[in-house]
Amino acid sequence: MASGSLESLDRLPTALLATIMTKLDVSSICSLAVTCRTFSSCASHILSFLPHFHILDISPTMELIKPLLPPNPHLKSLKLNCGQLSDSSIELLLRPSLQELCLHNCADFSGKLLSEIGSRCKDLRSLYLGSVAEKRGRAIHISDLEELLGGCTQLEALNLMFDISLFLRHNFARVWTLASEKLTSLEIGYISSVMVTELLSPNVGPHQCPNQIRPSVLPGIQKLSLSVDYITDTMVGTISKGLILLTHLELRDAPLIEPRVTFDLTNSGLQQINQHGRLKHLSLVRSQEFLITYFKRVNDLGILLMADKCANMESICLGGFCRVTDSGFKTILHSCSNLYKLKVSHGSQLTDLVFHDIAATSLSLTHVSLGWCNLLTNHAIRSLVCNLDLKVLDLRDCKNLGDEALRAIGSLCKLKMLLLDGSDITDVGMAYLQHGIIGSLVSLSVRGCKKLTDKCISALFDGSYKLQLQELDLSNLPNLSDNGVLTLAKHRVPIAELRMRQCPLIGDTSVMALASMQVDDDRGHGSSLQLLDLYNCGGITQLSFRWLKKPYFPRLRWLGVTGSVNRDIVDALARNRPFLHVACRGEEIGTDPWNDLDGSYMHDYEELDELERWLQEGEDESDDEEMDDADMLMG
């Protein structure tokens, strides 16, 4: 910054600068702080009265986060990635002024976190806790949950994203009677269906006559999201009867063994849904995470019985209903006139006929997901695209879809997300997107589309400008080589997340091209990438790791590589860039912004490199030397 500009800033009142900077998020404040001493001084000062403090994309240590969280009676919202924090940071994090608290990756915390929130944060309205006590040796007791629920009497939204089935069952329902009467939204990471049933059943109270029934716990709940062992008729019926204000119901199970009839969902259970007529959003999904299994006791009759009570439904998600045929799915489309989101996964009997006359309905769908519906062909897509307002189209593993489907999709000018994994498309079909929707797309996945080659990159981006594309998945393409990535770099596409795992022809040249790519002239090399997945790419050698060092890829937060190759230099890279998550075991990396399709499409990583720079000022030199030493050893 020019000296004249610095002198001008010095003349501005500190209160004015502080007022302006408090309108920014933490990352943007840190971005300003590194530009000059005036902003740096002001940034340090305003942290003592900043109302919002959000850092989710990096996991700072206690030493780094402590100076950023001075005493602050004005702090209302705290969102933090706690991957490197533990119980020792509880006193620093928990403030009585907080109304919103969101703590991710709390694996090294014990149940003390819950009890301390209950005693210190009495004014909380919204609470999210992720992965609490998942590290070996950590424990949560029922008394911790009791203190949390009893202490936070103003709580309106509670998200406990960990396994709470470990709590003692005979006290579990009793503890929830302490929950805030204002609680309207509840999400639980894992709980057994039996515990849910016991929790919501209107049983006889401890000091009541046998003929006096205790009212249902949590009567004010409007949104309920649960991951359970089994979705059962009993649990669904209990939820439907007890929660009379329910508008959102999301249930997901992942059975370890094939469920018996008493631990399964049947037509009878579906008939009990929406007894009070307020339900707008319904999701029933049987995950294939542990076992290939389906809802085998539900057929078209069950869907028909449910549809009679779901005329006002706006969003329906059904996963694993293998015995439901076109008749059942068509009933939904023709009964729910307000439907805007339809998601069907593993619909093994779903065919093109479901969408044959969709143009004759009053539907205006914006989100459609038909993953793993293998009987669908291009004809279904041609019928479906009459919904010109479509923003999300998920066609993963619809193996019979080809270039004619892409020709139809090319007319959807509002489309933001397109997933085509495992389809039969070719380079010719990709050109249809270039002439239509490539300018509006934010996320595109063609993972496992075996017929695609380097030419698909040119087909997509030649002649394109003002691109919004931020996520691109080119994984498992056997014919994609460095030449395709060079073409991608030449077009300077501002991609934030690029996945190319399991591409045998991708090598060092691709990494060098991406590291050298400048999306904007005033930004660093490789400046746009925040996630790069190169797991099991055949040509990656030691040379690539030299290009993954600073100053290249300044915003990189996630990196996938093959851990068995260059283990020492991988470890050195992780130490050199402590805010970079290096995955070496083949796991999928990064977060999925599409879990909530109604939310924003992308995370905002824009200024995270400046945040890292401010937190670690003065530490980089020794880290670079360590990286160089590892590089020499590998040489």
XYZ file of C-alpha atoms in Angstrom:
635
model
C 0.000 0.000 0.000
C 1.360 3.456 -0.910
C 2.687 5.689 1.885
C 0.142 8.399 1.028
C -2.679 5.922 1.531
C -1.230 4.875 4.885
C -1.105 8.481 6.058
C -4.728 8.931 4.997
C -5.753 5.874 6.991
C -3.942 7.195 10.056
C -6.099 10.322 9.930
C -9.349 8.350 10.021
C -10.964 7.939 13.440
C -10.273 4.533 14.935
C -13.956 4.174 15.849
C -14.932 4.627 12.195
C -12.489 1.970 10.982
C -13.633 -0.383 13.718
C -17.295 0.098 12.817
C -16.571 -0.727 9.181
C -14.493 -3.807 10.014
C -17.100 -5.260 12.380
C -19.350 -5.703 9.335
C -16.841 -8.248 7.953
C -16.271 -11.895 8.859
C -13.129 -13.027 10.679
C -11.303 -14.118 7.529
C -11.913 -10.771 5.826
C -10.764 -8.887 8.924
C -7.531 -10.898 8.893
C -7.181 -10.169 5.189
C -7.214 -6.448 5.976
C -4.941 -6.883 8.986
C -1.979 -8.036 6.885
C -2.139 -5.024 4.544
C -0.885 -2.347 6.940
C -0.196 -1.559 10.600
C -3.285 0.615 10.918
C -5.606 -2.217 9.951
C -3.615 -4.713 12.000
C -3.958 -2.596 15.137
C -7.636 -2.032 14.494
C -8.245 -5.750 13.874
C -6.651 -6.651 17.213
C -8.868 -4.091 18.931
C -12.235 -5.058 17.410
C -11.851 -8.719 18.354
C -12.899 -7.629 21.848
C -16.348 -6.541 20.673
C -16.941 -8.546 17.484
C -20.481 -10.071 17.572
C -19.684 -13.031 15.255
C -16.583 -15.259 15.154
C -16.680 -17.988 12.496
C -13.743 -20.224 11.455
C -14.863 -23.610 10.101
C -12.507 -24.346 7.209
C -9.341 -24.673 9.283
C -8.781 -26.214 12.711
C -6.582 -23.847 14.751
C -4.654 -24.956 17.819
C -5.208 -23.516 21.283
C -2.113 -21.335 20.889
C -3.393 -19.830 17.649
C -7.017 -19.305 18.641
C -6.390 -17.820 22.093
C -5.281 -14.330 20.932
C -8.234 -14.212 18.526
C -10.763 -14.764 21.316
C -10.077 -12.137 23.978
C -12.755 -11.323 26.591
C -15.750 -10.135 24.585
C -19.155 -9.500 26.233
C -20.662 -8.744 22.797
C -19.929 -12.143 21.204
C -23.266 -13.641 20.091
C -22.227 -16.300 17.555
C -19.225 -18.662 17.650
C -18.594 -21.259 14.918
C -15.333 -23.168 15.116
C -13.574 -26.254 13.788
C -12.288 -27.893 16.993
C -10.177 -30.600 15.349
C -7.087 -29.600 17.374
C -8.840 -28.547 20.588
C -9.866 -30.423 23.747
C -11.452 -29.886 27.174
C -8.657 -27.454 28.034
C -10.205 -24.901 25.674
C -13.700 -24.993 27.210
C -13.176 -21.919 29.366
C -11.900 -19.955 26.359
C -14.774 -20.919 24.048
C -17.877 -20.814 26.236
C -19.178 -17.295 26.881
C -22.418 -16.319 28.686
C -23.238 -13.843 25.893
C -23.463 -16.566 23.218
C -26.780 -17.157 21.460
C -25.400 -19.389 18.695
C -22.681 -22.009 19.197
C -21.445 -24.337 16.463
C -18.482 -26.618 17.276
C -17.360 -29.157 14.657
C -14.931 -32.082 15.094
C -15.032 -32.234 18.901
C -13.550 -35.755 19.027
C -11.013 -34.871 21.744
C -13.611 -33.333 24.052
C -15.379 -35.339 26.753
C -18.943 -35.016 28.013
C -17.715 -32.118 30.120
C -18.297 -29.945 27.042
C -22.055 -30.591 27.273
C -22.325 -29.953 31.003
C -20.225 -26.779 30.816
C -22.365 -25.405 27.982
C -25.398 -25.923 30.207
C -23.824 -24.023 33.092
C -22.051 -21.249 31.142
C -24.260 -20.526 28.104
C -27.741 -19.999 29.547
C -28.876 -17.746 26.693
C -28.151 -20.124 23.791
C -30.749 -20.251 21.018
C -28.919 -22.565 18.592
C -26.395 -25.313 19.397
C -24.453 -27.615 17.038
C -21.968 -30.170 18.423
C -20.145 -32.553 16.088
C -18.224 -35.783 16.848
C -18.089 -35.250 20.626
C -15.946 -37.782 22.538
C -15.265 -39.930 19.464
C -11.583 -40.157 20.350
C -10.666 -43.266 22.311
C -10.720 -42.718 26.060
C -13.292 -39.915 25.995
C -16.746 -40.473 27.478
C -20.120 -38.792 27.819
C -22.422 -39.470 30.778
C -26.170 -39.026 31.007
C -25.591 -36.346 33.638
C -23.729 -34.269 31.034
C -26.770 -34.288 28.760
C -28.991 -33.535 31.753
C -27.001 -30.415 32.635
C -27.009 -29.260 29.016
C -30.778 -29.577 28.598
C -31.552 -28.219 32.040
C -29.248 -25.235 31.691
C -30.037 -24.006 28.165
C -33.658 -23.027 28.750
C -33.858 -20.716 25.711
C -32.700 -23.313 23.175
C -34.632 -23.347 19.881
C -32.419 -25.539 17.648
C -30.268 -28.465 18.853
C -27.948 -30.551 16.658
C -26.128 -33.392 18.432
C -24.097 -34.931 15.607
C -22.641 -37.933 17.407
C -23.790 -41.292 18.774
C -26.091 -40.639 21.720
C -27.265 -44.256 21.915
C -24.439 -44.794 24.425
C -26.397 -42.957 27.118
C -28.147 -45.053 29.751
C -31.551 -45.907 28.284
C -33.509 -46.044 31.548
C -32.738 -42.359 32.242
C -32.708 -41.074 28.677
C -36.391 -40.134 28.268
C -36.535 -38.586 31.736
C -33.628 -36.252 30.969
C -35.357 -34.886 27.873
C -38.248 -33.618 29.973
C -35.830 -30.848 30.992
C -35.454 -29.610 27.406
C -36.398 -26.047 26.529
C -40.074 -25.511 25.785
C -38.918 -23.306 22.910
C -37.101 -26.173 21.142
C -38.472 -26.471 17.590
C -35.627 -28.193 15.708
C -33.772 -31.360 16.731
C -31.116 -33.288 14.784
C -29.273 -36.320 16.165
C -26.267 -37.989 14.524
C -27.157 -41.501 15.701
C -29.782 -42.950 18.036
C -31.528 -46.319 18.218
C -35.143 -46.543 17.069
C -36.123 -48.039 20.436
C -34.772 -44.966 22.250
C -36.719 -42.666 19.908
C -39.916 -44.583 20.598
C -39.377 -44.497 24.361
C -38.531 -40.811 24.248
C -41.673 -39.734 22.391
C -44.196 -42.219 23.827
C -46.768 -40.621 26.172
C -46.124 -42.938 29.119
C -47.375 -42.801 32.688
C -45.414 -40.236 34.703
C -43.458 -41.145 37.893
C -45.951 -39.481 40.296
C -49.155 -40.029 38.325
C -52.056 -42.426 38.591
C -52.042 -45.312 36.101
C -54.931 -43.736 34.203
C -53.126 -40.400 33.932
C -50.972 -40.224 30.786
C -47.916 -37.992 30.616
C -47.995 -35.693 27.547
C -45.461 -36.304 24.816
C -41.940 -34.974 25.349
C -40.825 -32.193 22.952
C -44.323 -31.210 21.783
C -43.025 -28.031 20.101
C -40.722 -29.819 17.624
C -41.330 -28.740 14.027
C -38.199 -30.201 12.423
C -36.828 -33.635 13.332
C -33.797 -35.230 11.667
C -32.515 -38.596 12.924
C -30.052 -41.261 11.852
C -31.143 -44.568 13.400
C -30.366 -48.277 13.284
C -33.747 -49.203 11.777
C -36.695 -47.150 10.542
C -39.700 -49.000 11.967
C -43.496 -48.723 11.918
C -43.532 -48.215 15.679
C -41.059 -45.347 15.600
C -42.748 -43.617 12.644
C -46.141 -43.942 14.309
C -44.881 -42.571 17.611
C -43.285 -39.578 15.901
C -46.391 -38.865 13.830
C -48.751 -39.045 16.810
C -46.591 -37.251 19.367
C -45.197 -34.322 17.365
C -48.345 -32.530 16.277
C -46.510 -29.446 14.924
C -44.055 -31.400 12.740
C -43.361 -29.868 9.309
C -39.970 -31.474 8.502
C -39.221 -35.177 9.062
C -35.914 -36.718 7.972
C -35.143 -40.342 8.885
C -32.149 -42.348 7.710
C -31.077 -45.838 8.680
C -28.119 -48.070 7.822
C -28.882 -51.660 8.943
C -26.035 -53.960 9.873
C -28.212 -57.038 9.262
C -31.394 -57.617 7.273
C -34.209 -56.253 9.479
C -37.011 -58.482 10.794
C -40.596 -57.399 10.267
C -40.866 -55.887 13.770
C -37.813 -53.730 13.074
C -38.761 -52.556 9.622
C -40.964 -50.097 7.774
C -44.079 -51.485 6.084
C -47.126 -50.108 4.300
C -48.769 -49.709 7.695
C -46.001 -47.398 8.882
C -46.255 -45.191 5.796
C -50.003 -44.855 6.379
C -49.311 -43.268 9.779
C -47.189 -40.426 8.360
C -48.560 -36.868 8.559
C -51.533 -37.616 10.789
C -51.856 -33.934 11.708
C -51.502 -32.681 8.113
C -48.715 -30.158 8.695
C -45.806 -32.048 7.083
C -44.109 -30.209 4.204
C -40.791 -32.052 3.901
C -40.312 -35.826 4.188
C -37.151 -37.896 3.817
C -37.016 -41.681 4.351
C -33.700 -43.216 3.292
C -32.233 -46.672 3.783
C -28.475 -46.252 3.368
C -26.301 -48.880 1.692
C -23.389 -47.942 3.956
C -22.947 -51.325 5.659
C -25.289 -53.706 3.852
C -27.021 -53.795 0.465
C -30.573 -53.751 1.773
C -33.892 -52.118 0.946
C -37.373 -51.395 2.277
C -38.690 -54.747 1.041
C -41.992 -54.549 2.946
C -43.227 -51.370 1.232
C -44.919 -51.415 -2.166
C -47.176 -49.171 -4.256
C -50.047 -49.568 -1.794
C -47.966 -47.986 0.981
C -47.100 -45.006 -1.214
C -50.770 -44.628 -2.179
C -51.860 -44.628 1.473
C -49.189 -42.049 2.336
C -49.984 -39.812 -0.654
C -53.587 -39.432 0.524
C -52.307 -37.335 3.439
C -49.445 -35.581 1.662
C -51.141 -33.309 -0.851
C -49.368 -30.249 0.570
C -45.907 -31.812 0.567
C -43.145 -29.655 -0.947
C -40.148 -31.996 -0.684
C -40.013 -35.805 -0.782
C -36.893 -37.962 -0.559
C -37.214 -41.761 -0.792
C -34.173 -44.014 -0.762
C -34.124 -47.803 -1.064
C -37.788 -48.509 -1.904
C -37.070 -51.406 -4.263
C -40.657 -52.745 -4.540
C -42.261 -49.423 -5.435
C -43.012 -49.279 -9.166
C -43.930 -46.512 -11.597
C -47.501 -46.496 -10.250
C -46.343 -45.540 -6.778
C -43.957 -42.810 -7.913
C -46.513 -41.358 -10.338
C -48.984 -41.142 -7.453
C -46.584 -38.790 -5.686
C -46.130 -36.554 -8.729
C -49.868 -36.297 -9.356
C -50.927 -35.925 -5.691
C -48.411 -33.343 -4.461
C -49.090 -30.239 -6.516
C -46.711 -28.082 -4.435
C -43.727 -30.413 -4.842
C -40.488 -28.670 -5.826
C -37.917 -31.257 -4.655
C -38.034 -34.940 -5.621
C -35.280 -37.330 -4.655
C -35.399 -41.070 -5.353
C -32.315 -43.230 -4.874
C -31.940 -46.962 -5.546
C -35.365 -47.019 -7.157
C -34.746 -50.293 -8.950
C -38.218 -50.341 -10.579
C -38.425 -46.674 -11.539
C -38.661 -46.277 -15.347
C -39.201 -43.550 -17.942
C -42.985 -43.939 -17.649
C -43.023 -41.992 -14.368
C -42.121 -38.812 -16.228
C -43.981 -39.517 -19.474
C -46.808 -37.066 -18.755
C -45.118 -34.807 -16.219
C -45.710 -31.823 -18.515
C -49.450 -32.254 -17.885
C -49.000 -31.647 -14.140
C -48.738 -28.272 -12.408
C -45.360 -29.162 -10.912
C -42.436 -26.753 -11.045
C -39.543 -28.872 -9.837
C -36.259 -27.183 -8.920
C -34.385 -30.134 -7.346
C -34.466 -33.639 -8.854
C -32.232 -36.511 -7.763
C -32.581 -39.968 -9.348
C -29.319 -41.621 -8.329
C -28.875 -45.359 -8.907
C -32.160 -45.669 -10.833
C -30.688 -47.913 -13.503
C -33.760 -48.361 -15.705
C -33.967 -44.692 -16.686
C -33.016 -43.737 -20.257
C -32.691 -40.549 -22.305
C -36.485 -40.466 -22.764
C -37.024 -39.740 -19.049
C -34.671 -36.781 -19.162
C -36.321 -35.357 -22.271
C -39.642 -35.383 -20.400
C -38.164 -34.061 -17.172
C -36.582 -30.930 -18.664
C -40.011 -29.364 -19.165
C -39.282 -28.104 -15.632
C -37.207 -25.173 -16.844
C -36.562 -23.923 -13.293
C -34.429 -26.958 -12.395
C -31.380 -25.957 -10.358
C -30.160 -29.363 -9.162
C -30.097 -32.543 -11.254
C -28.483 -35.643 -9.765
C -28.315 -38.597 -12.187
C -25.475 -40.542 -10.628
C -25.128 -44.140 -11.810
C -28.010 -43.936 -14.247
C -25.920 -46.029 -16.588
C -28.227 -45.897 -19.622
C -28.090 -42.111 -20.028
C -26.110 -40.875 -23.016
C -25.508 -37.859 -25.216
C -29.212 -37.347 -25.999
C -29.825 -36.753 -22.297
C -27.117 -34.065 -22.352
C -28.731 -32.469 -25.384
C -31.976 -32.117 -23.381
C -30.197 -30.920 -20.213
C -28.491 -28.201 -22.244
C -31.790 -26.266 -22.291
C -31.867 -25.815 -18.492
C -30.414 -22.317 -18.252
C -30.897 -22.090 -14.449
C -29.112 -25.354 -13.614
C -26.489 -25.011 -10.865
C -25.554 -28.604 -10.084
C -25.256 -31.550 -12.480
C -24.067 -35.019 -11.422
C -23.609 -37.568 -14.227
C -21.352 -40.154 -12.560
C -21.134 -43.493 -14.364
C -23.306 -42.527 -17.333
C -22.671 -43.433 -20.974
C -21.909 -39.906 -22.205
C -19.109 -39.007 -24.658
C -17.075 -35.930 -25.603
C -19.693 -35.099 -28.258
C -22.416 -34.934 -25.616
C -20.363 -32.617 -23.409
C -20.407 -30.040 -26.203
C -24.180 -29.677 -25.693
C -23.463 -28.279 -22.223
C -20.965 -25.760 -23.604
C -23.639 -24.209 -25.802
C -26.257 -24.179 -23.031
C -25.664 -24.366 -19.303
C -21.913 -24.198 -18.689
C -22.230 -20.507 -17.799
C -24.687 -21.200 -14.959
C -23.211 -24.424 -13.527
C -21.551 -24.221 -10.116
C -20.893 -27.956 -9.707
C -20.318 -30.655 -12.358
C -19.388 -34.292 -11.841
C -18.611 -36.796 -14.607
C -16.840 -39.302 -12.367
C -16.518 -42.744 -13.924
C -17.823 -41.748 -17.372
C -15.380 -44.083 -19.119
C -15.875 -42.798 -22.662
C -14.687 -39.249 -21.894
C -11.221 -38.150 -23.048
C -9.142 -34.967 -22.985
C -11.435 -33.576 -25.668
C -14.269 -33.216 -23.141
C -12.384 -30.311 -21.533
C -12.214 -28.413 -24.808
C -15.831 -29.323 -25.548
C -16.870 -27.746 -22.258
C -14.764 -24.613 -22.085
C -13.771 -23.486 -25.590
C -15.393 -20.112 -26.165
C -16.849 -19.932 -22.646
C -16.510 -16.860 -20.447
C -17.840 -15.564 -17.107
C -17.893 -19.096 -15.727
C -19.322 -19.771 -12.276
C -18.054 -23.366 -12.069
C -16.434 -24.016 -8.692
C -16.592 -27.814 -8.329
C -15.429 -30.237 -11.006
C -15.106 -34.005 -10.550
C -13.088 -35.785 -13.263
C -12.262 -38.874 -11.188
C -11.933 -42.377 -12.586
C -11.566 -41.290 -16.222
C -9.035 -43.721 -17.734
C -8.512 -41.585 -20.857
C -7.997 -38.217 -19.125
C -4.342 -37.155 -19.314
C -2.128 -34.173 -18.525
C -3.133 -32.647 -21.851
C -6.699 -32.268 -20.616
C -5.546 -30.505 -17.444
C -3.292 -28.205 -19.499
C -6.390 -27.228 -21.486
C -8.269 -26.606 -18.245
C -5.458 -24.388 -16.950
C -5.306 -22.495 -20.234
C -8.966 -21.513 -19.892
C -8.317 -20.226 -16.333
C -11.502 -21.742 -14.961
C -11.961 -20.475 -11.345
C -12.416 -23.946 -9.825
C -12.329 -24.240 -6.037
C -12.607 -28.038 -5.802
C -11.024 -30.341 -8.397
C -11.177 -34.103 -8.051
C -9.133 -36.356 -10.361
C -8.668 -39.465 -8.228
C -8.035 -42.821 -9.926
C -6.902 -41.255 -13.224
C -3.897 -43.349 -14.344
C -2.661 -40.845 -16.970
C -2.575 -37.807 -14.665
C 0.936 -36.892 -13.504
C 3.353 -34.154 -12.480
C 2.594 -32.005 -15.505
C -0.980 -31.559 -14.296
C 0.157 -30.372 -10.860
C 2.614 -27.915 -12.401
C -0.061 -26.557 -14.744
C -2.542 -26.040 -11.912
C 0.114 -24.494 -9.663
C 1.014 -22.012 -12.384
C -2.569 -21.142 -13.338
C -3.698 -17.621 -12.462
C -7.451 -17.058 -12.496
C -6.965 -13.344 -11.757
C -3.800 -11.433 -12.542
C -3.591 -9.941 -9.034
C -3.837 -13.303 -7.244
C -1.215 -15.943 -6.517
C -0.437 -18.977 -8.667
C -3.029 -21.714 -8.339
C -4.995 -19.219 -6.274
C -8.516 -20.545 -6.763
C -8.053 -24.183 -5.682
C -9.057 -25.107 -2.150
C -9.401 -28.853 -2.711
C -7.300 -31.074 -4.977
C -7.779 -34.848 -5.011
C -5.017 -36.754 -6.814
C -5.398 -40.065 -5.015
C -3.975 -42.979 -7.016
C -3.111 -40.908 -10.078
C -0.525 -42.937 -11.953
C 2.055 -40.258 -12.814
C 2.433 -38.359 -9.505
C 6.036 -38.374 -8.291
C 8.255 -36.456 -5.881
C 8.323 -33.556 -8.355
C 4.653 -32.776 -7.725
C 5.258 -32.184 -4.023
C 7.720 -29.413 -4.798
C 4.881 -27.573 -6.539
C 2.556 -28.134 -3.585
C 4.798 -26.044 -1.342
C 4.161 -22.385 -0.660
C 3.730 -19.957 -2.394
C 1.778 -22.208 -4.789
C -1.858 -23.098 -4.054
C -2.181 -20.463 -1.292
C -5.830 -21.345 -0.577
C -5.454 -25.133 -0.629
C -7.182 -26.753 2.365
C -7.686 -30.372 1.240
C -5.230 -32.591 -0.633
C -5.689 -36.238 -1.560
C -2.581 -38.253 -2.498
C -1.353 -41.838 -2.365
C 0.221 -42.248 1.068
C 2.450 -45.217 0.293
C 4.457 -43.090 -2.151
C 6.811 -40.415 -0.769
C 5.611 -40.883 2.837
C 8.353 -38.659 4.295
C 7.690 -35.764 1.974
C 3.925 -36.090 2.517
C 4.514 -35.771 6.270
C 6.816 -32.815 5.724
C 4.203 -31.123 3.547
C 1.593 -31.578 6.270
C 3.937 -29.943 8.802
C 4.840 -27.167 6.371
C 1.166 -26.348 5.824
C -0.574 -27.123 9.140
C -3.952 -25.902 7.884
C -3.797 -28.267 4.914
C -5.625 -31.573 5.454
C -3.600 -34.263 3.663
C -5.525 -37.515 3.080
C -3.493 -40.563 2.094
C -5.782 -43.567 2.633
C -8.172 -43.064 -0.261
C -10.960 -41.465 1.766
C -13.180 -38.905 0.055
C -12.006 -35.466 1.087
C -13.645 -32.142 1.747
C -17.117 -31.267 2.885
C -20.219 -31.677 0.781
C -22.062 -28.341 0.377
C -24.944 -30.181 -1.282
C -26.083 -31.996 1.874
C -28.569 -29.175 2.211
C -29.672 -28.506 -1.339
C -31.717 -25.516 -0.204
C -28.663 -23.828 1.237
C -25.811 -21.978 -0.394
C -23.976 -23.855 -3.103
C -20.431 -23.167 -2.014
C -18.379 -22.492 1.074
C -16.607 -19.158 1.036
C -12.869 -19.809 1.367
C -11.956 -16.545 -0.301
C -9.695 -14.991 2.324
C -8.455 -18.009 4.256
C -4.885 -17.677 3.051
C -4.658 -14.244 4.707
C -6.111 -15.714 7.912
C -3.418 -18.374 7.941
C -0.790 -15.739 7.237
C -1.914 -13.584 10.162
C -2.112 -16.501 12.578
C 1.312 -17.851 11.663
C 3.310 -14.722 10.963
C 6.983 -15.451 11.448
C 6.711 -19.267 11.482
C 6.992 -20.019 7.787
C 10.755 -19.873 7.397
C 11.582 -22.873 9.593
C 8.733 -24.870 8.035
C 10.081 -24.239 4.547
C 13.527 -25.406 5.633
C 12.033 -28.625 7.016
C 10.218 -29.203 3.734
C 13.429 -28.665 1.789
C 15.272 -31.144 4.021
C 12.642 -33.813 3.374
C 12.818 -33.022 -0.320
C 16.581 -33.556 -0.311
C 16.259 -36.839 1.588
C 13.783 -38.130 -0.958
C 16.124 -37.075 -3.725
